[in-house]
Short mmCIF file of C-alpha atoms and ligand atoms in Angstrom, two decimals:
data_model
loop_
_atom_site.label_atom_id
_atom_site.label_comp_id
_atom_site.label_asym_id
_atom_site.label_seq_id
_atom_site.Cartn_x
_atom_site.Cartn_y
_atom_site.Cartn_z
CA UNK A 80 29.00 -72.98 12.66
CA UNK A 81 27.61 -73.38 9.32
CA UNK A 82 26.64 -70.82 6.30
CA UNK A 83 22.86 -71.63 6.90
CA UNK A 84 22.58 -70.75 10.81
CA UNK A 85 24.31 -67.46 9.72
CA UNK A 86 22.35 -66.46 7.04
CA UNK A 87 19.17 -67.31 9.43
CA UNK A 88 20.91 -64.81 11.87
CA UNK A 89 21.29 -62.45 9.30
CA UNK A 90 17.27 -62.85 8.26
CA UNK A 91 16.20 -62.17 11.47
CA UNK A 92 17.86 -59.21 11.71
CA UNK A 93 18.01 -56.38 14.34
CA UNK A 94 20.99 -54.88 16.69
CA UNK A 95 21.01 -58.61 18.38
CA UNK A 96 21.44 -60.84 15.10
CA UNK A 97 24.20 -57.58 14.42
CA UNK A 98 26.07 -58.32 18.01
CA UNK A 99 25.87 -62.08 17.67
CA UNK A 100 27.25 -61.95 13.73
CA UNK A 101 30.44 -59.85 15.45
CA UNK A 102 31.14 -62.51 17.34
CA UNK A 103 31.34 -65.40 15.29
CA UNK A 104 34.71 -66.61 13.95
CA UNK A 105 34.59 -67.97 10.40
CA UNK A 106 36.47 -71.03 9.66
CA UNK A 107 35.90 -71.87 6.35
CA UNK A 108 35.67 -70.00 3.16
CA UNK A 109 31.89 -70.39 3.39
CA UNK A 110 31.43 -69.29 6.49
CA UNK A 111 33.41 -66.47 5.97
CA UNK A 112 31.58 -65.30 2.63
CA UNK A 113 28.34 -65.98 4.36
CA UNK A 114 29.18 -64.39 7.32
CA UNK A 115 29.96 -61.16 4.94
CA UNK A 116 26.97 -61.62 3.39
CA UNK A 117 24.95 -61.29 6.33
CA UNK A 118 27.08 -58.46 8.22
CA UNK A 119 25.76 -56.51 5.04
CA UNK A 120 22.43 -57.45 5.29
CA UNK A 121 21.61 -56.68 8.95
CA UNK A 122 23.85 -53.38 8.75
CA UNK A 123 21.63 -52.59 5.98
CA UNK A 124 20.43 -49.46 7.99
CA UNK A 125 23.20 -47.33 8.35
CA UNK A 126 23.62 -44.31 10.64
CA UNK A 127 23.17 -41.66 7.50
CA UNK A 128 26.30 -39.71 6.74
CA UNK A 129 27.60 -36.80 4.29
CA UNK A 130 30.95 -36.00 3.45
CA UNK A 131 31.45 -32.18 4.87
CA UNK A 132 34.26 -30.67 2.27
CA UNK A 133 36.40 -28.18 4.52
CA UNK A 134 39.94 -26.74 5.10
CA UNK A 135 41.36 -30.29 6.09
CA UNK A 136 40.67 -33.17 4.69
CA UNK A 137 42.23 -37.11 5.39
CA UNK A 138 43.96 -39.17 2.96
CA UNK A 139 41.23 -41.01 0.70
CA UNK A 140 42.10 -44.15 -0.87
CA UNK A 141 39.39 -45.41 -2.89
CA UNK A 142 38.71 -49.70 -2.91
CA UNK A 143 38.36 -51.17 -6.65
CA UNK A 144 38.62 -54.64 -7.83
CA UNK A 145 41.87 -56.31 -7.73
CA UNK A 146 43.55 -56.49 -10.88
CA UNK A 147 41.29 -54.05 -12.45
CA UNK A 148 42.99 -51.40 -10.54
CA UNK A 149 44.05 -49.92 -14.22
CA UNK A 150 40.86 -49.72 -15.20
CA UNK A 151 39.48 -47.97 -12.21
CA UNK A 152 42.26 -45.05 -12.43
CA UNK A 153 41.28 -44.64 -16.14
CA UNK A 154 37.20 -43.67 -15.71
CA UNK A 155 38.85 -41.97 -13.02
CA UNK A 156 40.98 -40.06 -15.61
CA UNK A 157 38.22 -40.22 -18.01
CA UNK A 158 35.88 -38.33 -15.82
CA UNK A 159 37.47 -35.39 -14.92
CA UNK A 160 38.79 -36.75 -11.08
CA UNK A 161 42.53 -36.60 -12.17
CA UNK A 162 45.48 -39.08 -12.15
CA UNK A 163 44.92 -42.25 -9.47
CA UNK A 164 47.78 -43.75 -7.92
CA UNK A 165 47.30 -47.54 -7.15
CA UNK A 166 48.30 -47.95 -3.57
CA UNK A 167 48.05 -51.40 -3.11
CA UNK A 168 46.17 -54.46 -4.22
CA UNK A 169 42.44 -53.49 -4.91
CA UNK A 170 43.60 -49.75 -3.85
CA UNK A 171 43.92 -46.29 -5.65
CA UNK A 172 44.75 -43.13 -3.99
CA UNK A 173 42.23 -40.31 -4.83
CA UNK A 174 44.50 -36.96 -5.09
CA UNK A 175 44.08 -34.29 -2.56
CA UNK A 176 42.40 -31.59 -4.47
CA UNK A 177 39.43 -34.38 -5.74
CA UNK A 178 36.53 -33.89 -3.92
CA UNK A 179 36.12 -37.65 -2.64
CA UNK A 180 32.22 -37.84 -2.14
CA UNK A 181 31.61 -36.48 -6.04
CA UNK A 182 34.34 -38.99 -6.75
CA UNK A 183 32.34 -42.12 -4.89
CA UNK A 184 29.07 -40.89 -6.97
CA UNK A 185 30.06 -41.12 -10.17
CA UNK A 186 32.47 -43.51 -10.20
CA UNK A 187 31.56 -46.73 -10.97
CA UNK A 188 34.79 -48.81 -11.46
CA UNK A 189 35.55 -48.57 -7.66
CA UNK A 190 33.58 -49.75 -4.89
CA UNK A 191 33.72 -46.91 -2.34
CA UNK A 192 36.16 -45.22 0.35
CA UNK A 193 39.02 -46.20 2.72
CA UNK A 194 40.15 -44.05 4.99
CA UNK A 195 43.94 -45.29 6.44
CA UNK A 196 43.70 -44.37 10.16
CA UNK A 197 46.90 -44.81 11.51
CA UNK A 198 49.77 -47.78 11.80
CA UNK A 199 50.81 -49.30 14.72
CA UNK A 200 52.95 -52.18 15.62
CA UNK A 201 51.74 -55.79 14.72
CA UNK A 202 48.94 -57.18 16.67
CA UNK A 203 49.79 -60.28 18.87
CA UNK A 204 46.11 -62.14 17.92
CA UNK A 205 46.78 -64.98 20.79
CA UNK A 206 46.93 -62.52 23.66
CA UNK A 207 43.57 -60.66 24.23
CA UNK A 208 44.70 -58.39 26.78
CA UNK A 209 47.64 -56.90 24.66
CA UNK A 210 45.89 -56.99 21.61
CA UNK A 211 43.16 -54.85 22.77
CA UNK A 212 45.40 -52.15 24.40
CA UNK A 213 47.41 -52.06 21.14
CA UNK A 214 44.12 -51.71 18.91
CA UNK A 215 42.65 -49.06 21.45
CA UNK A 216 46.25 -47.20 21.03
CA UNK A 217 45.83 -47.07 17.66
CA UNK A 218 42.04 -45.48 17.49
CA UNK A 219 43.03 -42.99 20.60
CA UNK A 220 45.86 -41.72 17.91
CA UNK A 221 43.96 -41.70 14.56
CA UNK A 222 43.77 -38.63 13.17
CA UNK A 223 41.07 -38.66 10.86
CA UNK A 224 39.37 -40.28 14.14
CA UNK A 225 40.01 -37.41 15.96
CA UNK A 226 39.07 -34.90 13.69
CA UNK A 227 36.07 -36.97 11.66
CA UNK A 228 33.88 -33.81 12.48
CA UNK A 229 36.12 -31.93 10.13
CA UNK A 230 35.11 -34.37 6.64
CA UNK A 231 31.91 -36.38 8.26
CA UNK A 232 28.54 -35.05 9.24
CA UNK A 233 26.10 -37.15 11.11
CA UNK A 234 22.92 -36.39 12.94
CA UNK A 235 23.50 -35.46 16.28
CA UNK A 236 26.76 -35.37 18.21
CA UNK A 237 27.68 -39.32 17.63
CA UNK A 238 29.48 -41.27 15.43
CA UNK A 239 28.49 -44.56 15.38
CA UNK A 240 31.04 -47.38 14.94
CA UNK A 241 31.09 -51.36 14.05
CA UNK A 242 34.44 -52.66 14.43
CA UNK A 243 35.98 -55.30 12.56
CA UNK A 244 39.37 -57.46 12.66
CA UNK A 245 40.18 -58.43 9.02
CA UNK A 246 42.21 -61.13 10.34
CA UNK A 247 40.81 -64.24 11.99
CA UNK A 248 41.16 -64.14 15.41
CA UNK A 249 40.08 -65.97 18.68
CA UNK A 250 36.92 -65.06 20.02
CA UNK A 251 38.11 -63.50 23.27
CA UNK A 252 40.60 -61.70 21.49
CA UNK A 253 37.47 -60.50 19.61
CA UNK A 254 35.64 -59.66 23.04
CA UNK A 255 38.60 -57.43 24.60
CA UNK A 256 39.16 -55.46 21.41
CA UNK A 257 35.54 -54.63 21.05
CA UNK A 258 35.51 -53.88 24.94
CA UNK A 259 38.31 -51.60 24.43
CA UNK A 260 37.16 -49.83 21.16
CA UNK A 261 34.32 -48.48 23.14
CA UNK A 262 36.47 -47.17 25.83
CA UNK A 263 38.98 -45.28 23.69
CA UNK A 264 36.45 -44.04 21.22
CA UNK A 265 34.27 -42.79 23.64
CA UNK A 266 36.07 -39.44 23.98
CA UNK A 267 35.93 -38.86 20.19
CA UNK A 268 32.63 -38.93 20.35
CA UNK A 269 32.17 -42.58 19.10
CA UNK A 270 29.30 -45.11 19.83
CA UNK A 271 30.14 -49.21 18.88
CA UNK A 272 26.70 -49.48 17.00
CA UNK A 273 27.44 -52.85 15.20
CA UNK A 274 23.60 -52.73 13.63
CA UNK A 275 23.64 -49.34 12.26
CA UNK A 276 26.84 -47.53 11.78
CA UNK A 277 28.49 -44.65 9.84
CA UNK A 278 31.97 -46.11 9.81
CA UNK A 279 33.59 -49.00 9.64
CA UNK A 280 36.75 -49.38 11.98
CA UNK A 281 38.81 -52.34 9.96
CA UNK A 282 41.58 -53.27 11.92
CA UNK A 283 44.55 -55.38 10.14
CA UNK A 284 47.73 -57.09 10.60
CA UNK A 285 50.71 -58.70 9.55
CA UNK A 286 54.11 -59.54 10.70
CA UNK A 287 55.32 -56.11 10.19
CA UNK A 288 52.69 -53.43 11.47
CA UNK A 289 49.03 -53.11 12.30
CA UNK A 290 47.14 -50.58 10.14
CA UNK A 291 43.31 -49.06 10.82
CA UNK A 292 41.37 -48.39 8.01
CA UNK A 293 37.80 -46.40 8.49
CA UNK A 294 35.05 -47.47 5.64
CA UNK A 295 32.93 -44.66 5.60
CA UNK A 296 29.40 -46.58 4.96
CA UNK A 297 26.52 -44.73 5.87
CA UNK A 298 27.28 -42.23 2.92
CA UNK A 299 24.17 -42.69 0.45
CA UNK A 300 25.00 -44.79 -2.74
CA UNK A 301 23.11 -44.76 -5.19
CA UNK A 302 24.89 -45.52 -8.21
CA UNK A 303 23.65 -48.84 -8.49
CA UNK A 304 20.06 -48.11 -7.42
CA UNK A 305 18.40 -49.64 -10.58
CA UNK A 306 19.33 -53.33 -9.22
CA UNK A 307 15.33 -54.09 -8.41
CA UNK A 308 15.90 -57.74 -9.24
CA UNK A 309 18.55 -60.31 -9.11
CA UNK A 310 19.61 -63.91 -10.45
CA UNK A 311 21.04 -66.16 -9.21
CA UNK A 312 25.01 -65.32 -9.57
CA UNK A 313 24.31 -62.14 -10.98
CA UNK A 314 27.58 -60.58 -11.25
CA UNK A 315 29.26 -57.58 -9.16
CA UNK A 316 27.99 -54.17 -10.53
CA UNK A 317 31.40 -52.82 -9.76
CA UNK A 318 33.54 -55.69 -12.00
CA UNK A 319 30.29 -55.28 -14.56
CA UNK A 320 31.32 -51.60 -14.99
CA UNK A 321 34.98 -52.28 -15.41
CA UNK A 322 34.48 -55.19 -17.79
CA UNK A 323 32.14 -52.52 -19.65
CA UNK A 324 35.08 -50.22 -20.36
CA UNK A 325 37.22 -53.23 -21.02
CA UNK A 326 35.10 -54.03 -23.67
CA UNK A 327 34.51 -50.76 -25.30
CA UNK A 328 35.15 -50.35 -28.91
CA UNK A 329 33.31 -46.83 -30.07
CA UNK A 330 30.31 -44.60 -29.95
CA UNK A 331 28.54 -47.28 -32.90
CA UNK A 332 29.14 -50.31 -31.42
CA UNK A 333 26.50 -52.80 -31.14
CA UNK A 334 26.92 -54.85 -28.03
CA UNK A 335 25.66 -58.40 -27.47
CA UNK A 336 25.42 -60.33 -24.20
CA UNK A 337 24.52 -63.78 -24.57
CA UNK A 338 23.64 -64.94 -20.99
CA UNK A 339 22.71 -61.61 -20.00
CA UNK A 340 21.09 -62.61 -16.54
CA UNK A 341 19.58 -59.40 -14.88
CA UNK A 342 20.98 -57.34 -17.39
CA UNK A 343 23.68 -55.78 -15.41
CA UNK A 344 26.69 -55.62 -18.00
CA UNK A 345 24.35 -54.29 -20.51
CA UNK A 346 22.99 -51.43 -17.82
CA UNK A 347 27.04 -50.72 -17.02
CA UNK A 348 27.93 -50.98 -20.93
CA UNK A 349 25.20 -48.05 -21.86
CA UNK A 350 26.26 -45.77 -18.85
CA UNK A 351 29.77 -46.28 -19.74
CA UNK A 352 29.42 -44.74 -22.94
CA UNK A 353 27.29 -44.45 -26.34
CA UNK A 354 26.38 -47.78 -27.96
CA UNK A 355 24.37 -48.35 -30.96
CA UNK A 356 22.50 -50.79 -29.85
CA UNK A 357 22.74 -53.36 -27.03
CA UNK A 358 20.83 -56.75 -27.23
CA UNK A 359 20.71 -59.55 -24.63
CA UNK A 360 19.49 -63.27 -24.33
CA UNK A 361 18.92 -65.65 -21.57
CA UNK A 362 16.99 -68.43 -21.71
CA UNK A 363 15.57 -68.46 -18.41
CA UNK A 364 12.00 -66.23 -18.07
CA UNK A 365 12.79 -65.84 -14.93
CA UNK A 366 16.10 -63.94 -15.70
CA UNK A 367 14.20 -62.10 -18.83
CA UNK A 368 11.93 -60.59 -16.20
CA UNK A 369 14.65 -59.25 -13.59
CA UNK A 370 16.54 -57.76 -16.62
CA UNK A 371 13.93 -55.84 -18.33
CA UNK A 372 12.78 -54.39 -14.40
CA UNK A 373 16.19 -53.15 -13.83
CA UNK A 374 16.28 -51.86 -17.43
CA UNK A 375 13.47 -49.77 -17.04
CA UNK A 376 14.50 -48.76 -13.61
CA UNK A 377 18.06 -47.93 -14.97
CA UNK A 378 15.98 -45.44 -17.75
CA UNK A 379 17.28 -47.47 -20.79
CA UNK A 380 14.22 -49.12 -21.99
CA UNK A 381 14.54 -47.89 -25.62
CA UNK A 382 18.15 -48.24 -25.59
CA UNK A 383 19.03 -52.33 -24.34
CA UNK A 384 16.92 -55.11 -25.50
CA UNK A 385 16.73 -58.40 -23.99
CA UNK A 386 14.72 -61.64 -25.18
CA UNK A 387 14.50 -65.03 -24.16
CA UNK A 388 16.51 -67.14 -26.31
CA UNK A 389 19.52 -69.75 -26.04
CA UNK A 390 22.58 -68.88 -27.06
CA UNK A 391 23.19 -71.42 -28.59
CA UNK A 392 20.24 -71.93 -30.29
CA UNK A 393 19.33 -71.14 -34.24
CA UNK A 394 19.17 -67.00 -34.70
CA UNK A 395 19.65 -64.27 -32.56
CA UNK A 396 23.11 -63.81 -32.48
CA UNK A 397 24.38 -60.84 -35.13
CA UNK A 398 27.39 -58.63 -36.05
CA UNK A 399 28.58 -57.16 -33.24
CA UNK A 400 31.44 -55.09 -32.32
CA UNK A 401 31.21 -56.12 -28.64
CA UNK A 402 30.69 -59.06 -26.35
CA UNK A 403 30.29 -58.98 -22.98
CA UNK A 404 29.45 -62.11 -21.21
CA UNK A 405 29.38 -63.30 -17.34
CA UNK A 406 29.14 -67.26 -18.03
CA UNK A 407 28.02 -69.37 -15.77
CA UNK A 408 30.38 -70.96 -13.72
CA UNK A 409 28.55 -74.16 -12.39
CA UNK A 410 30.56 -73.80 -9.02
CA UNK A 411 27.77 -72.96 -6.79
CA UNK A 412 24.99 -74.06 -9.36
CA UNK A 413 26.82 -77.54 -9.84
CA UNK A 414 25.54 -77.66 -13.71
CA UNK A 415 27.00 -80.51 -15.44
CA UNK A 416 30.51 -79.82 -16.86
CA UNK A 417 29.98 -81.59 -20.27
CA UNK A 418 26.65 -78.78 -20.39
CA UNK A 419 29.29 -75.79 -19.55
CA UNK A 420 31.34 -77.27 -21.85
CA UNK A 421 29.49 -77.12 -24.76
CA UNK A 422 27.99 -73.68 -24.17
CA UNK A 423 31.71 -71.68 -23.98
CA UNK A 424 32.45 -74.05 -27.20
CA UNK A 425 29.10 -72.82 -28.59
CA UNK A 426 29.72 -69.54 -27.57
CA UNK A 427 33.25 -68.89 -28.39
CA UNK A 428 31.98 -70.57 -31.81
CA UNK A 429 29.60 -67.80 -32.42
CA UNK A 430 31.98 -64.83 -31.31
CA UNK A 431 34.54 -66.38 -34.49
CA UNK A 432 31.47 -66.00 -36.78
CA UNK A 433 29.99 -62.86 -35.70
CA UNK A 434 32.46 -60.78 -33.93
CA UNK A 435 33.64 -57.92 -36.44
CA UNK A 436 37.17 -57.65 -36.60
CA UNK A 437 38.50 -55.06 -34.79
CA UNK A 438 35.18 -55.84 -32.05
CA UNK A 439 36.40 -57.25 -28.47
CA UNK A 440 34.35 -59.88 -26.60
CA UNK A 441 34.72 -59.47 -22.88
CA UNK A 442 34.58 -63.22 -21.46
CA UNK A 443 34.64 -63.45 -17.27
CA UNK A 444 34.30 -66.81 -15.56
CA UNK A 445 36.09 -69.10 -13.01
CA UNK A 446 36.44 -71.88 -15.18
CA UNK A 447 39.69 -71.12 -16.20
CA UNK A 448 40.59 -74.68 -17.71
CA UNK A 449 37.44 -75.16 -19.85
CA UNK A 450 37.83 -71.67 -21.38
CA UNK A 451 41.15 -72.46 -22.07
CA UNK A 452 40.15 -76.07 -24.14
CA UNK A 453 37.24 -73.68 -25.23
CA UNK A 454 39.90 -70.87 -26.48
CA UNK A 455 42.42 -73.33 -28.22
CA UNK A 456 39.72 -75.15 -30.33
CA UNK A 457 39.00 -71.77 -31.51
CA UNK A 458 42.74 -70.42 -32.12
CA UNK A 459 42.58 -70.98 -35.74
CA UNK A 460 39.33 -67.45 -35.76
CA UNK A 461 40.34 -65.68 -32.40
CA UNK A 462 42.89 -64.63 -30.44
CA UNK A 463 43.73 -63.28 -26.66
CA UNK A 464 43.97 -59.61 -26.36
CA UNK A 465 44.21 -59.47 -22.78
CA UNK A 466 43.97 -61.54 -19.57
CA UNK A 467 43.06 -60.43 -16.08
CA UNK A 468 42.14 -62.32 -13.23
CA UNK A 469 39.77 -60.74 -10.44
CA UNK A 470 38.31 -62.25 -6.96
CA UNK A 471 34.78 -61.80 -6.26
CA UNK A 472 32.71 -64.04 -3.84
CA UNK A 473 35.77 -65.75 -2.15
CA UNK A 474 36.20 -66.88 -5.93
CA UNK A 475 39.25 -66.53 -8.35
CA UNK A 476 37.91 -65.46 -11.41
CA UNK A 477 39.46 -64.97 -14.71
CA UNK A 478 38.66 -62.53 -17.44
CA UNK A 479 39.95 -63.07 -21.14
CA UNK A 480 39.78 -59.81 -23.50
CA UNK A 481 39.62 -61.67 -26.95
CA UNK A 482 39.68 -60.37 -30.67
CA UNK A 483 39.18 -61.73 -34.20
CA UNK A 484 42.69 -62.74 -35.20
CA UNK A 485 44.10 -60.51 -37.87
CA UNK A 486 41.39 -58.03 -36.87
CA UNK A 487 42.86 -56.18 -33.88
C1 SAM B 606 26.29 -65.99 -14.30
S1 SAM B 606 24.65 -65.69 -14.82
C2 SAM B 606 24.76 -64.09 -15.54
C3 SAM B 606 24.44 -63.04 -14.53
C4 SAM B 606 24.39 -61.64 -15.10
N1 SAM B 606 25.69 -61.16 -15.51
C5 SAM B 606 23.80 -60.71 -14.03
O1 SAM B 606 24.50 -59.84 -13.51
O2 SAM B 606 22.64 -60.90 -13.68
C6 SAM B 606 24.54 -66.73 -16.20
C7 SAM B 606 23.21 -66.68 -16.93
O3 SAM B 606 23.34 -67.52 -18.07
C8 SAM B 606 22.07 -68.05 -18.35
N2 SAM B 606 22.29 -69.20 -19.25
C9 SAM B 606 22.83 -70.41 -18.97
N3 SAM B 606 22.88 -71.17 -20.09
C10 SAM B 606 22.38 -70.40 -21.09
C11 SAM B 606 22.17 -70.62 -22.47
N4 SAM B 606 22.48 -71.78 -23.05
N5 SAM B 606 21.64 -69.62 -23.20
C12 SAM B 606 21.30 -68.43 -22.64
N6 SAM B 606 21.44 -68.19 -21.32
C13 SAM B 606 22.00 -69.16 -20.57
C14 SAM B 606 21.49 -68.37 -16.99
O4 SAM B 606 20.07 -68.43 -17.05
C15 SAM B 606 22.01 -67.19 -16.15
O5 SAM B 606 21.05 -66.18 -16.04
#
């Protein structure tokens, strides 16, 4: 199966579209991101949910973007929510005496909650029958499954389910293990609802155990509420907030974004702390439009400004003490590379001549190799403070932390 017939499922929506996306088996990177894509978009009614605080509690892990785990556990810190252990790639452990649901609302480094269920032995994926009695072993004997009343509250007496294998597996593997998911949660209480759900049952494996993981997802979020409009490749809001703090010089900074698309680094650079001023370009109207709408929607209308403008053209560009810039990538757009060329050149030209020193400019993109050429033309003015790497999409992508040289 293609992307397109699964994004068509996922447009015409409803429990069926749900039930038929559950049974597909990606096997190709696009498939698999577009299968994602629509899972989200047809479970986009979820059973509501609340976390219930009371005497017992499960272990909470919290999900955040690989490689940015250390900047995750510091707004953690930051905030009042304590010291974060990183668990794991992309995981941080929320200690025991954080209330996890105030955590998950004003976080917004991490993406949301993990739950680990229970570990069992390692799932044989070739042999439905097996498979499914392991994977039905392992929900009969999860704790927090047995006691979600305790830290969940739904409406009515059900919680509903959708369960997932994070590992590709053959569709009549997929078949039994769904078939026997509803037969051992049914005692707890639990409905398979793969169209509108409260949790999440993720099931994974490797060569050494089996693990479940429950994704509590019908608990409101609305922490990124002020996304009205999008462009094209608009960039995470999660990975916008943590390049935000990577990028954060002081209460008087004055933050530019030269291709600022829809506005979301500049929304996640105000709300991580004061800024003098914040000022974005694009040159697309288009783009203009979605940004100011979620600027307004955000509440920062007198604080962020955005025009339409080149970045590379004559004006606009001035002192600054921050940069924050999601490039564009030309992987999914196919823009010409001599074009993307020229613009980090251009770019990276502009940051030597109006970056103050001791100012960091926050450059993310998956061109790795033409920031690099980009980066070494411009050696002689700037330097590399830091370099992280990130996935988001199915995509690698890199993020440079770069100063003035002499200027750190
Ligand atoms: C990857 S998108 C940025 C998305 C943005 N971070 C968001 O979340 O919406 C790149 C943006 O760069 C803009 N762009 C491309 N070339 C540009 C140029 N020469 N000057 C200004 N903007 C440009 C595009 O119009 C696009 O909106």
């Amino acid at each position: 199966m293609r992307p397109s017939p699964i994004l068509a499922l996922a447009a015409h929506g409803g429990p069926q579209a749900a039930e038929r996306l559950q049974e597909i088996e990606p096997q190709t990177e696009p498939e698999r991101e577009a299968l994602l894509r629509a899972s989200a978009h047809v479970s986009a009614l979820p059973q509501p949910a609340a976390w219930r605080s009371g005497p017992w509690r499960p272990q909470v892990l919290f999900d955040v973007p690989a490689g940015l785990e250390h900047v995750a556990a510091a707004e953690a810190h930051e905030r009042g929510f304590g010291r974060w252990e990183q668990v794991g790639e992309g995981r941080l452990a929320c200690p025991d005496q954080i209330d996890p649901a105030q955590a998950a609302a004003q976080l917004r480094c991490t993406r949301g909650m993990l739950i680990p269920g229970g570990v069992g032995p390692p799932l044989p994926l070739d042999r439905p029958d097996e498979c499914a009695s392991a994977v039905a072993a392992l929900l009969s004997a999860s704790p927090p499954l047995r006691r979600w009343r305790e830290w969940l509250q739904v409406d009515g007496d059900v919680l509903r389910f959708r369960i997932t294998l994070a590992q590709q597996a053959p569709r009549q593997t997929h078949r039994a293990v769904v078939a026997a998911a509803r037969a051992a949660c049914q005692p707890l209480m639990l409905q398979d609802s793969p169209s509108s759900y409260a949790v999440e049952l993720l099931v994974e494996t490797s060569p050494a155990s089996s693990q479940l993981i429950i994704r509590p997802t019908g608990i409101p979020d609305t922490r990124f509420a002020y996304r009205l409009r999008d462009v094209p490749a608009a960039i995470n809001p999660v990975i916008a907030a943590c390049l935000a703090r990577l990028a954060r010089t002081g209460p008087g900074a004055t933050v530019l974004d030269p291709t600022c698309g829809s506005a979301t680094l500049l929304i996640e650079r105000a709300l991580a702390g004061e800024a003098a001023a914040l000022l974005g370009f694009d040159r697309s109207l288009n783009a203009v439009a979605a940004a100011q709408a979620n600027i307004a929607a955000a509440g920062l209308q007198g604080r962020i400004r955005v025009v339409e403008a080149d970045a590379l053209g004559r004006g606009g560009w001035l002192s600054c003490d921050e940069v924050l810039a999601n490039l564009p990538f030309g992987v999914r757009t196919r823009s010409d590379a001599a074009g993307l060329q020229r613009l980090y050149e251009g770019i990276l030209a502009r940051i030597g001549q109006h970056l103050r020193p001791g100012g960091r400019a926050v450059l993310y993109t998956a061109q790795r190799r033409l920031m690099e050429q980009a980066l070494h033309q411009h050696r002689a003015l700037l330097q590399i403070l830091d370099q992280l790497r990130t996935s988001s999409g199915g995509l690698v992508v890199h993020i440079w932390v770069i100063g003035r040289r002499g200027g750190r």
